[in-house]
CSV table of C-alpha atoms in Angstrom, one decimal:
chain,number,residue,atom,x,y,z
K,1,PHE,CA,27.1,-9.5,32.8
K,2,ASN,CA,26.2,-7.5,29.5
K,3,GLN,CA,23.0,-5.6,29.3
K,4,THR,CA,21.2,-5.0,26.1
K,5,LEU,CA,18.8,-2.8,25.2
K,6,HIS,CA,17.2,-2.0,21.6
K,7,VAL,CA,14.6,0.4,20.8
K,8,GLU,CA,13.1,1.2,17.7
K,9,LYS,CA,10.3,3.7,16.9
K,10,ASN,CA,8.8,5.3,13.8
K,11,GLU,CA,5.5,6.4,12.6
K,12,ASN,CA,3.9,2.8,12.6
K,13,SER,CA,5.7,0.9,15.0
K,14,PHE,CA,7.1,0.7,18.6
K,15,TYR,CA,9.9,-1.8,19.6
K,16,VAL,CA,11.7,-2.8,22.6
K,17,ASP,CA,13.8,-5.8,23.2
K,18,SER,CA,16.1,-6.0,26.2
K,19,ASP,CA,17.9,-8.6,28.1
K,20,ASN,CA,20.2,-9.0,31.4
K,21,LEU,CA,19.1,-5.6,32.3
K,22,SER,CA,20.5,-4.6,36.2
K,23,ASP,CA,18.1,-3.8,39.3
K,24,LEU,CA,20.1,-0.4,38.8
K,25,TYR,CA,18.9,0.0,35.5
K,26,VAL,CA,15.2,-0.7,35.9
K,27,ASN,CA,15.3,1.3,38.8
K,28,SER,CA,16.3,4.3,37.2
K,29,LEU,CA,14.0,3.7,34.2
K,30,LEU,CA,11.2,3.3,37.0
K,31,GLY,CA,12.3,6.2,38.8
K,32,LYS,CA,12.3,4.6,41.9
K,33,ASN,CA,14.0,2.0,44.1
K,34,ILE,CA,11.6,-1.0,43.8
K,35,PHE,CA,13.9,-3.8,43.3
K,36,GLU,CA,17.1,-4.9,44.7
K,37,ASN,CA,19.4,-7.5,42.9
K,38,GLY,CA,18.2,-9.9,40.1
K,39,VAL,CA,18.0,-9.7,36.1
K,40,PHE,CA,15.3,-8.2,34.1
K,41,GLN,CA,14.0,-8.5,30.8
K,42,LEU,CA,11.3,-6.2,29.1
K,43,LYS,CA,9.9,-6.8,25.6
K,44,ILE,CA,7.5,-4.5,23.8
K,45,ASP,CA,5.8,-4.8,20.4
K,46,GLY,CA,3.0,-2.3,19.0
K,47,LYS,CA,1.9,0.5,17.1
K,48,SER,CA,3.2,3.3,19.1
K,49,LEU,CA,3.6,4.6,22.6
K,50,ASP,CA,0.1,4.5,23.2
K,51,SER,CA,-0.7,0.9,21.7
K,52,PHE,CA,1.4,-1.9,22.3
K,53,ASP,CA,1.7,-5.4,23.8
K,54,GLY,CA,4.7,-6.0,26.5
K,55,ILE,CA,6.3,-8.5,28.5
K,56,PHE,CA,8.2,-7.8,31.8
K,57,TYR,CA,10.3,-10.8,33.2
K,58,ALA,CA,12.6,-10.7,36.4
K,59,THR,CA,14.4,-13.3,38.1
K,60,ASN,CA,16.1,-13.8,41.6
K,61,THR,CA,15.1,-10.3,43.1
K,62,THR,CA,13.3,-8.7,46.0
K,63,ILE,CA,10.6,-6.1,45.7
K,64,LYS,CA,10.9,-3.2,48.0
K,65,GLY,CA,9.2,0.4,47.7
K,66,MET,CA,6.1,-0.1,46.4
K,67,THR,CA,2.9,1.5,47.9
K,68,PHE,CA,0.8,-1.3,47.4
K,69,TYR,CA,3.5,-3.9,49.1
K,70,ASN,CA,3.9,-1.6,52.1
K,71,ASN,CA,0.1,-1.1,52.3
K,72,LEU,CA,-0.5,-5.0,52.1
K,73,ILE,CA,2.2,-5.5,55.1
K,74,ALA,CA,0.5,-3.1,57.3
K,75,LEU,CA,-3.1,-4.4,56.5
K,76,ILE,CA,-1.6,-8.1,57.5
K,77,ASN,CA,-0.2,-6.6,60.6
K,78,THR,CA,-3.7,-5.5,61.7
K,79,ILE,CA,-5.5,-8.6,61.1
K,80,PRO,CA,-4.7,-11.5,63.1
K,81,SER,CA,-6.3,-13.9,60.6
K,82,LEU,CA,-3.6,-12.4,58.0
K,83,LEU,CA,-0.6,-13.0,60.0
K,84,THR,CA,-0.1,-16.5,58.7
K,85,PHE,CA,0.8,-14.7,55.5
K,86,LYS,CA,3.8,-13.0,56.8
K,87,THR,CA,6.8,-15.2,56.1
K,88,PRO,CA,10.7,-15.3,55.5
K,89,GLY,CA,10.7,-13.6,52.3
K,90,PHE,CA,7.4,-11.8,52.4
K,91,ASN,CA,7.3,-9.3,55.2
K,92,GLU,CA,8.6,-5.8,56.2
K,93,LYS,CA,12.1,-6.2,54.7
K,94,GLY,CA,10.5,-7.1,51.4
K,95,TYR,CA,9.2,-9.7,49.0
K,96,SER,CA,11.8,-12.2,47.8
K,97,ILE,CA,10.9,-13.8,44.5
K,98,ASN,CA,12.4,-16.5,42.0
K,99,SER,CA,10.9,-15.4,38.9
K,100,MET,CA,8.1,-13.0,37.9
K,101,LEU,CA,6.1,-12.5,34.8
K,102,LEU,CA,4.0,-9.6,33.7
K,103,ASP,CA,1.9,-10.0,30.7
K,104,PHE,CA,0.4,-6.4,29.6
K,105,LYS,CA,-0.7,-4.0,27.0
K,106,ARG,CA,-1.5,-0.3,26.8
K,107,THR,CA,-4.7,1.0,25.0
K,108,ASN,CA,-4.5,4.8,25.2
K,109,ASP,CA,-4.3,5.6,28.9
K,110,ILE,CA,-5.4,2.0,30.3
K,111,ILE,CA,-2.6,-0.3,30.8
K,112,HIS,CA,-4.3,-3.8,30.9
K,113,ILE,CA,-2.3,-6.3,33.2
K,114,ASP,CA,-3.5,-9.5,31.3
K,115,GLU,CA,-1.5,-11.7,33.6
K,116,ILE,CA,0.9,-11.4,37.0
K,117,LYS,CA,2.5,-14.7,37.9
K,118,ILE,CA,5.1,-14.5,40.6
K,119,ASP,CA,7.1,-17.6,42.1
K,120,GLY,CA,8.1,-16.3,45.3
K,121,LYS,CA,10.4,-17.6,48.0
K,122,SER,CA,7.6,-18.3,50.2
K,123,THR,CA,4.6,-16.7,48.6
K,124,ASP,CA,3.2,-16.9,45.2
K,125,VAL,CA,1.1,-14.6,43.4
K,126,ILE,CA,-1.4,-14.5,40.5
K,127,GLY,CA,-3.6,-11.8,39.4
K,128,HIS,CA,-5.0,-9.8,36.6
K,129,GLY,CA,-5.8,-5.6,36.5
K,130,THR,CA,-5.8,-2.6,35.1
K,131,TYR,CA,-3.9,0.8,35.5
K,132,ASN,CA,-5.2,4.2,34.3
K,133,ILE,CA,-2.0,6.5,33.6
K,134,ALA,CA,-4.3,9.8,33.5
K,135,THR,CA,-5.7,9.1,36.9
K,136,ASN,CA,-3.2,7.0,38.5
K,137,GLU,CA,-6.3,4.4,39.4
K,138,VAL,CA,-5.7,0.7,40.0
K,139,ASP,CA,-8.1,-2.1,40.0
K,140,LEU,CA,-6.3,-5.3,40.7
K,141,THR,CA,-7.4,-8.8,41.8
K,142,LEU,CA,-4.6,-10.9,42.9
K,143,GLN,CA,-4.5,-14.5,44.7
K,144,LEU,CA,-1.7,-15.2,47.3
K,145,ALA,CA,-0.8,-18.5,48.0
K,146,ILE,CA,1.5,-19.0,51.3
K,147,LEU,CA,3.1,-21.7,53.1
K,148,LYS,CA,4.8,-23.1,50.3
K,149,SER,CA,7.4,-25.3,52.2
K,150,LEU,CA,4.3,-26.6,54.3
K,151,SER,CA,2.1,-27.0,51.4
K,152,SER,CA,4.9,-28.8,49.3
K,153,ILE,CA,5.1,-31.5,52.1
K,154,VAL,CA,1.8,-32.0,53.3
K,155,LYS,CA,0.3,-32.3,49.5
K,156,ASN,CA,2.5,-35.4,49.1
K,157,ILE,CA,0.6,-37.0,52.0
K,158,PRO,CA,-2.8,-38.8,50.8
K,159,ILE,CA,-6.0,-37.8,52.6
K,160,VAL,CA,-4.1,-35.2,55.0
K,161,ASN,CA,-3.4,-33.3,51.5
K,162,TYR,CA,-7.1,-32.8,50.5
K,163,ILE,CA,-8.4,-32.0,54.3
K,164,VAL,CA,-5.5,-29.3,54.8
K,165,LEU,CA,-5.0,-27.8,51.5
K,166,GLY,CA,-8.0,-28.7,49.5
K,167,ASP,CA,-8.4,-29.4,46.0
K,168,ASN,CA,-5.7,-27.1,44.4
K,169,GLY,CA,-3.1,-28.0,46.9
K,170,LYS,CA,-2.5,-24.4,48.3
K,171,ILE,CA,-3.4,-22.2,51.3
K,172,TYR,CA,-4.3,-19.1,49.7
K,173,THR,CA,-6.4,-15.7,49.8
K,174,GLN,CA,-7.8,-13.3,47.3
K,175,ILE,CA,-6.6,-9.5,47.4
K,176,ASN,CA,-8.6,-6.9,45.7
K,177,VAL,CA,-7.0,-3.4,45.3
K,178,THR,CA,-8.7,-0.3,44.0
K,179,GLY,CA,-8.1,3.5,44.1
K,180,THR,CA,-5.4,5.5,43.4
K,181,VAL,CA,-1.5,4.9,43.5
K,182,GLU,CA,-1.4,7.4,46.3
K,183,ASN,CA,-4.4,6.0,48.2
K,184,LEU,CA,-4.9,2.3,47.8
K,185,ASN,CA,-7.8,0.4,49.1
K,186,ILE,CA,-7.2,-3.2,49.7
K,187,LYS,CA,-9.5,-5.6,50.8
K,188,THR,CA,-9.3,-9.4,51.5
K,189,ASN,CA,-11.8,-12.2,51.5
K,190,ILE,CA,-9.5,-14.3,53.8
K,191,ILE,CA,-12.3,-15.2,56.1
K,192,SER,CA,-14.3,-16.7,53.3
K,193,ASP,CA,-12.2,-18.2,50.8
K,194,THR,CA,-9.0,-19.4,52.8
K,195,VAL,CA,-9.1,-23.3,52.4
K,196,SER,CA,-7.5,-23.5,56.1
K,197,SER,CA,-10.5,-22.1,57.7
K,198,PRO,CA,-11.6,-24.6,60.3
K,199,MET,CA,-14.9,-24.6,58.8
K,200,ASN,CA,-13.6,-25.8,55.1
K,201,ILE,CA,-11.2,-28.3,57.1
K,202,ILE,CA,-14.2,-29.6,58.7
K,203,LYS,CA,-16.4,-30.0,55.9
K,204,ARG,CA,-13.1,-31.4,53.7
K,205,THR,CA,-13.0,-34.0,56.5
K,206,ILE,CA,-16.6,-35.3,56.0
K,207,GLN,CA,-16.0,-35.1,52.5
K,208,THR,CA,-12.9,-37.0,52.1
K,209,PRO,CA,-14.2,-40.7,52.7
K,210,PHE,CA,-16.4,-40.3,49.6
K,211,LYS,CA,-13.6,-38.9,47.5
K,212,ILE,CA,-11.3,-41.8,48.1
K,213,PHE,CA,-14.2,-44.1,46.7
K,214,LYS,CA,-14.7,-41.8,43.6
């Protein structure tokens, strides 16, 4: 396919418009092999290299080689209650995704990630955060939704849907990422917030009869 990349920069503006970029091209821009296969778009509009809004979009790719991802998988391997999150398309081999949207802006040394939205083959991710270019510090809040194939089946079964999946119809946990790129600290609240925990399932089992009559 034809790759296009248009860049304009002058004293008062900075503009980038691209389409159909390959994984090889994007990895070259990033200086690291993060993506395997896929098609990518990057759009930037702002005043300068230090002040702009941007959108990065990817489809049908696999994420590999990111320190954060590797650390997250390592964490999952050490905590039994997190092993449910390891699924085909979300394991040591990489994170296979259907589409990814990254809505961000830069203000001096800070990259504000207003929205991360990933539609994965088996695991979805949404979130937001910041990245400090000068210090390499990261502060991200992510929500992982897992077992999409099971969720899509169960959510169509009345009552069972609410008992197993909860109000939002997904099994999820929250991940907080802080520290520097070289030394990331990843914490999860799975014990307290996952809707599939026994306590939450018991709670919703009790509440279900009352919801039916609402």
